[in-house]
PDB file of C-alpha atoms in Angstrom:
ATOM      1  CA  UNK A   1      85.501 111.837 102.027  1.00 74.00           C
ATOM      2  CA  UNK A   2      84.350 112.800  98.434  1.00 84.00           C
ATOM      3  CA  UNK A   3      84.384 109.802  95.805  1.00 89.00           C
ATOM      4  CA  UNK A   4      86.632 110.298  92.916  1.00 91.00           C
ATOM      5  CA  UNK A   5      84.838 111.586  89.575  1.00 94.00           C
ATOM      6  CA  UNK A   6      83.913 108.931  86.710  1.00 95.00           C
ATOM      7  CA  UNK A   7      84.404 111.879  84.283  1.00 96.00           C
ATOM      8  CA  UNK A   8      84.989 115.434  83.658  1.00 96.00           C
ATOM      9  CA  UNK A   9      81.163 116.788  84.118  1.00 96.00           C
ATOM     10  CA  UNK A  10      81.490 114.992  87.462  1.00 96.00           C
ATOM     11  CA  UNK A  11      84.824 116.808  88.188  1.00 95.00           C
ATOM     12  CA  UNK A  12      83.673 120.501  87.276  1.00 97.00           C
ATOM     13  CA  UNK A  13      80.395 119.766  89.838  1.00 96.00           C
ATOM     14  CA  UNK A  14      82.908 119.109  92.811  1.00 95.00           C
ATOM     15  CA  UNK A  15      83.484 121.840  95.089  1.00 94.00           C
ATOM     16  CA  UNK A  16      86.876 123.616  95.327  1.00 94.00           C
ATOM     17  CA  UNK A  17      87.354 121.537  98.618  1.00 93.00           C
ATOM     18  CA  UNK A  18      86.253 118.649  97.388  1.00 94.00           C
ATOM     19  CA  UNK A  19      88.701 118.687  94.314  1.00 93.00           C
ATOM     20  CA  UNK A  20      91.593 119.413  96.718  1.00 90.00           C
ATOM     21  CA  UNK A  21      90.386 116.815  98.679  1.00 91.00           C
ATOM     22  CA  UNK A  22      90.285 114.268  95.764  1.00 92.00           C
ATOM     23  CA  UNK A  23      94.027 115.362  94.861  1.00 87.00           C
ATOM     24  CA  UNK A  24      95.502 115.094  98.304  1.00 86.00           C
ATOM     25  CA  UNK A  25      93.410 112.010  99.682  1.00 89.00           C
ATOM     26  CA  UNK A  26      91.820 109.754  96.700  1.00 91.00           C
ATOM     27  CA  UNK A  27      94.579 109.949  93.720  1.00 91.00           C
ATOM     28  CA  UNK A  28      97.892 108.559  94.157  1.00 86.00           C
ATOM     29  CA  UNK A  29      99.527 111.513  91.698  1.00 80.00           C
ATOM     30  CA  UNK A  30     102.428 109.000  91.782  1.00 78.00           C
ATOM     31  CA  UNK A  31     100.547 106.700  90.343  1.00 83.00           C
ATOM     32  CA  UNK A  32      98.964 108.790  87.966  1.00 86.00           C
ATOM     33  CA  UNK A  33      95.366 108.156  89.249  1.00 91.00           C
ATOM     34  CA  UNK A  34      92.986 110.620  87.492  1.00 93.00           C
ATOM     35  CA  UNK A  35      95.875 111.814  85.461  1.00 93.00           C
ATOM     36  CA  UNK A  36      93.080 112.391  82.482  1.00 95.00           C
ATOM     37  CA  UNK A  37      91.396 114.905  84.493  1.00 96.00           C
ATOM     38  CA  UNK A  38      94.400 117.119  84.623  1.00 95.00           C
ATOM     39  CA  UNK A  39      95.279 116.571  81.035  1.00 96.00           C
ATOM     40  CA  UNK A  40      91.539 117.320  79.826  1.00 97.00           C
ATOM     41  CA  UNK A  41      91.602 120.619  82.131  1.00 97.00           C
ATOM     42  CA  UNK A  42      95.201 121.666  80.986  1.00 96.00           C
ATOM     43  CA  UNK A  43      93.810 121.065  76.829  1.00 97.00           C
ATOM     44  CA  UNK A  44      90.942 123.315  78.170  1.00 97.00           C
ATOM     45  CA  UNK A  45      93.107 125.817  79.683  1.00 97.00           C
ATOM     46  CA  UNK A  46      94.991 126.044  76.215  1.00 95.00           C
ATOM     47  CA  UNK A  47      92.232 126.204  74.113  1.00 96.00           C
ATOM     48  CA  UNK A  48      90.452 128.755  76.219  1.00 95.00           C
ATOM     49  CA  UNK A  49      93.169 130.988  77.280  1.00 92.00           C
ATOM     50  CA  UNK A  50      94.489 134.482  75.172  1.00 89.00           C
ATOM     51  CA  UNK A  51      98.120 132.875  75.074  1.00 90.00           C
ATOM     52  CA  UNK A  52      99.785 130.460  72.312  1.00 88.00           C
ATOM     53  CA  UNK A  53     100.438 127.552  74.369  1.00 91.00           C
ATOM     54  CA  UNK A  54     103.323 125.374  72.834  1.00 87.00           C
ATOM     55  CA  UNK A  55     103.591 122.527  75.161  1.00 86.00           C
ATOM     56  CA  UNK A  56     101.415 121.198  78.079  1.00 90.00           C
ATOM     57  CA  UNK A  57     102.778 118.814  80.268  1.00 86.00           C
ATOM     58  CA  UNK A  58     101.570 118.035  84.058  1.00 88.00           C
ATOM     59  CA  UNK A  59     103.674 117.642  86.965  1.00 82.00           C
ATOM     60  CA  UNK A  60     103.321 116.387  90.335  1.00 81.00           C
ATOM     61  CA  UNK A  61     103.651 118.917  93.390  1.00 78.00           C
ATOM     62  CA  UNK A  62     105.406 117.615  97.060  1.00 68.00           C
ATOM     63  CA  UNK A  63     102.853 115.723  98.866  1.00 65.00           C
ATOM     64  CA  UNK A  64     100.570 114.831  95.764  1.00 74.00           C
ATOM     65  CA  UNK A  65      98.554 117.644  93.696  1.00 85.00           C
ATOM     66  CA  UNK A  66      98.880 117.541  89.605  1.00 90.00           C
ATOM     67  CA  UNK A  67     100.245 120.830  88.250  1.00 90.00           C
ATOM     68  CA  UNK A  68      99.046 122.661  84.905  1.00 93.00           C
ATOM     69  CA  UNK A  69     102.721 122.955  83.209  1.00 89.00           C
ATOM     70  CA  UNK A  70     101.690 125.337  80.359  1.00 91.00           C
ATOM     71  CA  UNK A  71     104.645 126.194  78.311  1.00 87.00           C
ATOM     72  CA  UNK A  72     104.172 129.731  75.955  1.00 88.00           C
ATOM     73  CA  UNK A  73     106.464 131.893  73.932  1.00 81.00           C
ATOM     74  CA  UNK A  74     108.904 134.276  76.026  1.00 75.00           C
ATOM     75  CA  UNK A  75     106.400 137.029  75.061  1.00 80.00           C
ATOM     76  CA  UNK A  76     103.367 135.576  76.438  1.00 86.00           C
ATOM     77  CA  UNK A  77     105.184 134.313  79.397  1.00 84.00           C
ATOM     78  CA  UNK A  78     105.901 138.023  80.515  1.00 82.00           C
ATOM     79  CA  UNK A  79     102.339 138.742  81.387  1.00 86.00           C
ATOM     80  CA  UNK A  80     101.649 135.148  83.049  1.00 88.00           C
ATOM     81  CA  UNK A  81     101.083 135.034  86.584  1.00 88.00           C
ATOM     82  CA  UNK A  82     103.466 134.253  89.119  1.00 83.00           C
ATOM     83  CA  UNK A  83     104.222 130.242  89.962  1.00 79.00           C
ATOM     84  CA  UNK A  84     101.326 128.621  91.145  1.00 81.00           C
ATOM     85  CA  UNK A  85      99.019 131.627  91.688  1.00 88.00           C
ATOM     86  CA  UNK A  86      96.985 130.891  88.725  1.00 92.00           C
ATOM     87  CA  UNK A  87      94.465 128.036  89.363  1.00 94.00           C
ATOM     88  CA  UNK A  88      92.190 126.562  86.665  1.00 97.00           C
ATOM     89  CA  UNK A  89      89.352 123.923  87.142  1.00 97.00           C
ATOM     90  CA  UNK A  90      90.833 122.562  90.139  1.00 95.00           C
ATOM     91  CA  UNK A  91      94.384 122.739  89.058  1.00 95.00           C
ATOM     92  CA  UNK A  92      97.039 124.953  90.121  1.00 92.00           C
ATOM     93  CA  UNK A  93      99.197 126.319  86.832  1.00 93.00           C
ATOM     94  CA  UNK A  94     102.937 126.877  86.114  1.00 88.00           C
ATOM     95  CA  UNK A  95     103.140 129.206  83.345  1.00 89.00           C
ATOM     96  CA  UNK A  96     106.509 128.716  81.701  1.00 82.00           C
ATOM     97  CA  UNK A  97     108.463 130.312  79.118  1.00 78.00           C
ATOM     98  CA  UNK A  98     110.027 128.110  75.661  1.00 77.00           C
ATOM     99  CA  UNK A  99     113.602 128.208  76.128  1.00 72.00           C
ATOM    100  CA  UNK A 100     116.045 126.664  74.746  1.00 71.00           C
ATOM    101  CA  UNK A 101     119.316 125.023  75.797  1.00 76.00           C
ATOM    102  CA  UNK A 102     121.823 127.955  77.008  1.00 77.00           C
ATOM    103  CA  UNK A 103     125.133 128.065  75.441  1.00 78.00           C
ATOM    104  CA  UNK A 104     128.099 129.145  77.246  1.00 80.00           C
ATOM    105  CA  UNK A 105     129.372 132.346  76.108  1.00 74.00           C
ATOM    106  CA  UNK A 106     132.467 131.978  74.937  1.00 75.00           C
ATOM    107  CA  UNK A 107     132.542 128.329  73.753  1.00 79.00           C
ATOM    108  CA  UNK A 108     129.552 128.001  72.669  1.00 83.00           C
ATOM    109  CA  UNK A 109     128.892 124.336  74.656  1.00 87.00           C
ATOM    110  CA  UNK A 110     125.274 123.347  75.803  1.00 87.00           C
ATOM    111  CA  UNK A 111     123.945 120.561  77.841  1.00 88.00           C
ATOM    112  CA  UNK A 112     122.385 118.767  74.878  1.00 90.00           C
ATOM    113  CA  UNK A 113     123.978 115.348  74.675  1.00 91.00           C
ATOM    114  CA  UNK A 114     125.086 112.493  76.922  1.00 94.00           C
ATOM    115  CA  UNK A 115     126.100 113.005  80.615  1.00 94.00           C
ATOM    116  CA  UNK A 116     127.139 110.549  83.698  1.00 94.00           C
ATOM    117  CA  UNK A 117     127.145 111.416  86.820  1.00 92.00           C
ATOM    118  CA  UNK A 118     131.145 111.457  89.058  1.00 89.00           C
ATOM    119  CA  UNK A 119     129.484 108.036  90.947  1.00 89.00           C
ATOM    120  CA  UNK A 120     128.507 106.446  87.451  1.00 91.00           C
ATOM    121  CA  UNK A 121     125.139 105.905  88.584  1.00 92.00           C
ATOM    122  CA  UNK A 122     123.139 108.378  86.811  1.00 93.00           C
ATOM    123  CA  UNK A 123     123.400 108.443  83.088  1.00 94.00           C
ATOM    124  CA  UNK A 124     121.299 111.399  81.252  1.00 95.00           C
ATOM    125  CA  UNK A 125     120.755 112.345  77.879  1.00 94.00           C
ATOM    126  CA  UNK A 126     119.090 115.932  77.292  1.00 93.00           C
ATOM    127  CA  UNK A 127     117.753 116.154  73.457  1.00 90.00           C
ATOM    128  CA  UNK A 128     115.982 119.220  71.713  1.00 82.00           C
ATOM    129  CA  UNK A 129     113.363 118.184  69.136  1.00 76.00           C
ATOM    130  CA  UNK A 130     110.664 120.287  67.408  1.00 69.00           C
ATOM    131  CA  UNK A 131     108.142 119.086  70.577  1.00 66.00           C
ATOM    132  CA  UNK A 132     110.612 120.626  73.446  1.00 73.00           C
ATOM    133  CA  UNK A 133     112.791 118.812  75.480  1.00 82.00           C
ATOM    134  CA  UNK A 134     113.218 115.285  75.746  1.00 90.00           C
ATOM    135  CA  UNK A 135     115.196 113.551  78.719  1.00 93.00           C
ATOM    136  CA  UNK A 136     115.940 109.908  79.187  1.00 95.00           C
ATOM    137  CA  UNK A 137     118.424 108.436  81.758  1.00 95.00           C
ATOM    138  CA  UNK A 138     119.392 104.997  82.584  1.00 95.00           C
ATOM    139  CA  UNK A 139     121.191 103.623  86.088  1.00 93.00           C
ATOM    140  CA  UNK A 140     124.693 103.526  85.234  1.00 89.00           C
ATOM    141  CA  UNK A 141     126.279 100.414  83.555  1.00 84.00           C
ATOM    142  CA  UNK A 142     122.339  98.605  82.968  1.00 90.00           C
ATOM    143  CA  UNK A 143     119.723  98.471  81.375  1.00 89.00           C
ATOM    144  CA  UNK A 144     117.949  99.633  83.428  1.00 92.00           C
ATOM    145  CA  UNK A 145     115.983 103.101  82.897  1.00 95.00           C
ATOM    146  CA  UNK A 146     114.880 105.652  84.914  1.00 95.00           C
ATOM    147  CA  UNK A 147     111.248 107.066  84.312  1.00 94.00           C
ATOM    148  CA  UNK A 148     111.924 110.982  83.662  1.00 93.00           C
ATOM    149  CA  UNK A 149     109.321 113.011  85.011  1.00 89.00           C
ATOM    150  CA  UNK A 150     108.260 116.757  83.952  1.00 83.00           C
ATOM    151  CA  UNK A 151     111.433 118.263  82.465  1.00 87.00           C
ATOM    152  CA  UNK A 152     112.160 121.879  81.850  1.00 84.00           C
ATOM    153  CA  UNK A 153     114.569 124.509  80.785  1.00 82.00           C
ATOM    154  CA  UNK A 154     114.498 127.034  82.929  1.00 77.00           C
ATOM    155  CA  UNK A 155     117.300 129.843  81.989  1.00 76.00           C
ATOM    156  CA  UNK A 156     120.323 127.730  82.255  1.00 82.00           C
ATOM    157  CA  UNK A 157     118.577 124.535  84.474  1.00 85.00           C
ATOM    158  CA  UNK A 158     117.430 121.390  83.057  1.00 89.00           C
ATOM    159  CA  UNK A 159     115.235 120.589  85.980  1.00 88.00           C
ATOM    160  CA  UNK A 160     113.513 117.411  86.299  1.00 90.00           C
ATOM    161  CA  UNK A 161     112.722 114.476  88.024  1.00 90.00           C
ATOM    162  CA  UNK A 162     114.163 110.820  87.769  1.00 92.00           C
ATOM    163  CA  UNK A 163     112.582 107.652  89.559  1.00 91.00           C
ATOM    164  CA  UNK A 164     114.687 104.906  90.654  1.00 90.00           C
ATOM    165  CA  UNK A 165     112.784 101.303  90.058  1.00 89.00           C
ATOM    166  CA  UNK A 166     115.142  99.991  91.949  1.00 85.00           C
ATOM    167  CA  UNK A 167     115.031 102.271  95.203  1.00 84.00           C
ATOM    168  CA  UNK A 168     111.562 102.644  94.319  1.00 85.00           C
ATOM    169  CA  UNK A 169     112.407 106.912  94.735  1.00 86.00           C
ATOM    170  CA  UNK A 170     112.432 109.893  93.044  1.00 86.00           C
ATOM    171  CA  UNK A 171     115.717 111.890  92.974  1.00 87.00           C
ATOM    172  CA  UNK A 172     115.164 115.813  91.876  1.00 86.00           C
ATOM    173  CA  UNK A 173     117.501 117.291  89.504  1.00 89.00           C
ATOM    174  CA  UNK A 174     118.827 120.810  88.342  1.00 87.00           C
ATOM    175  CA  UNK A 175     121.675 120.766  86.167  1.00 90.00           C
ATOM    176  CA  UNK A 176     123.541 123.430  84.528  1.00 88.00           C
ATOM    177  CA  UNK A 177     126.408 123.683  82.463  1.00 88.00           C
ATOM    178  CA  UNK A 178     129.905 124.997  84.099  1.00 86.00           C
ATOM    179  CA  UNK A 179     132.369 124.038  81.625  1.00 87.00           C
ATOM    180  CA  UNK A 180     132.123 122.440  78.282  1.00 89.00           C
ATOM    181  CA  UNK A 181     132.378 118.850  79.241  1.00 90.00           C
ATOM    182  CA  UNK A 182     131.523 119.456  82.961  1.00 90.00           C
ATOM    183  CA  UNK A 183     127.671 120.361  84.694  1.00 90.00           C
ATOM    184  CA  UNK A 184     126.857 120.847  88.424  1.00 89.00           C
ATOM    185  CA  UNK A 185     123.136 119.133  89.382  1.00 86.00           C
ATOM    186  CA  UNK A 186     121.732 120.948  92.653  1.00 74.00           C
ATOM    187  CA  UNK A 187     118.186 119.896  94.369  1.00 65.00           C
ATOM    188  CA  UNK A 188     118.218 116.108  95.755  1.00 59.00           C
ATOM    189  CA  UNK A 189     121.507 114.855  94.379  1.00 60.00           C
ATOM    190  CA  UNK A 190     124.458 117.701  94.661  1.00 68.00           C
ATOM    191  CA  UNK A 191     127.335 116.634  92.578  1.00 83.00           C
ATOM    192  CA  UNK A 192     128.936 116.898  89.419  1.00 90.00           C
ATOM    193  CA  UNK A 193     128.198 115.508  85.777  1.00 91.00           C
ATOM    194  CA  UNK A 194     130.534 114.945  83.031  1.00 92.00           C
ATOM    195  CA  UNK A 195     129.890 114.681  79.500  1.00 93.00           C
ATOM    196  CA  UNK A 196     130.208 110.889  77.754  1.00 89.00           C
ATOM    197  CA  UNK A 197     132.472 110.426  74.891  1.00 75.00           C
ATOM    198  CA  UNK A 198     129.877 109.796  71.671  1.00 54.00           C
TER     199      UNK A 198
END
């Protein structure tokens, strides 16, 4: 079983099979073990690649391997590989576009704001700032909050992940607006979100 790397000259020496090895078998992605290593090869990635890249963030794949999330402009993004055909340094990448929250037609209503969940347990608030998107959630009714994992727009989806201290799991989310006041959230938890009064 390869030993992981001290530092990044020690990760680039690895063999292909020895860095998937080293992502399924030494890190605990959940953790965040050797998180650095996937930051320092996205930064690379960005820095070395023929696209802007606006936002890098790195996500965790089923089963445990870190994920190059490599946000560029809607331009770039339409000569990017497919999802998770690109690979770089031992990291597979998700090319993404920048998006922003999607309006519905007629009123004109996005998911930016406050929302709670029909059971009260999940509380979310979606946010747009200069950066991207910013999600924070708390278990309904205390003070307790969840940590939000690798969020994204993705056409009219805010996708991310939430996980539960409390449960000690991860619950997957896709929501998207359906009504001004009302969203649907697919993936782990099917059921519908309303907007809180401000």
């Amino acid at each position: 079983m390869p030993i992981a790397p001290k530092n990044y000259d020690e990760w680039l020496a690895l063999s292909e099979d020895d860095k998937r090895a080293i992502h399924l078998t030494v890190w605990d992605d959940y953790a965040r073990d050797g998180i650095a290593f996937a930051y320092m090869a996205a930064s690379r990635l960005a820095l070395s690649c023929n696209r802007k890249v606006l936002n890098i963030e790195i996500g965790t794949y089923h089963g445990g391997e870190y994920l190059l999330h490599m946000t560029v402009s809607a331009t770039d993004y339409r000569d990017c590989p497919p999802m998770l055909s690109d690979e770089f340094e031992g990291f597979r990448v998700v090319w993404m576009p920048a998006r922003d929250f999607e309006p519905l037609e007629a009123t004109g209503a996005t998911l930016e704001g406050s929302w709670v969940s029909e059971d009260s347990y999940y509380e979310f608030d979606f946010v747009r700032n200069n950066s991207g998107l910013v999600v924070t959630g708390q278990i309904g009714g205390t003070d307790t909050n969840f940590h939000i994992q690798h969020p994204n727009l993705n056409g009219p989806w805010v996708i991310f992940s939430a996980y539960d201290p409390h449960r000690r799991a991860t619950t997957n989310h896709a929501l998207r607006l359906v009504a001004p006041d009302i969203a649907e959230c697919d993936l782990t938890t099917t059921q519908k979100f309303l907007r809180k009064n401000q």
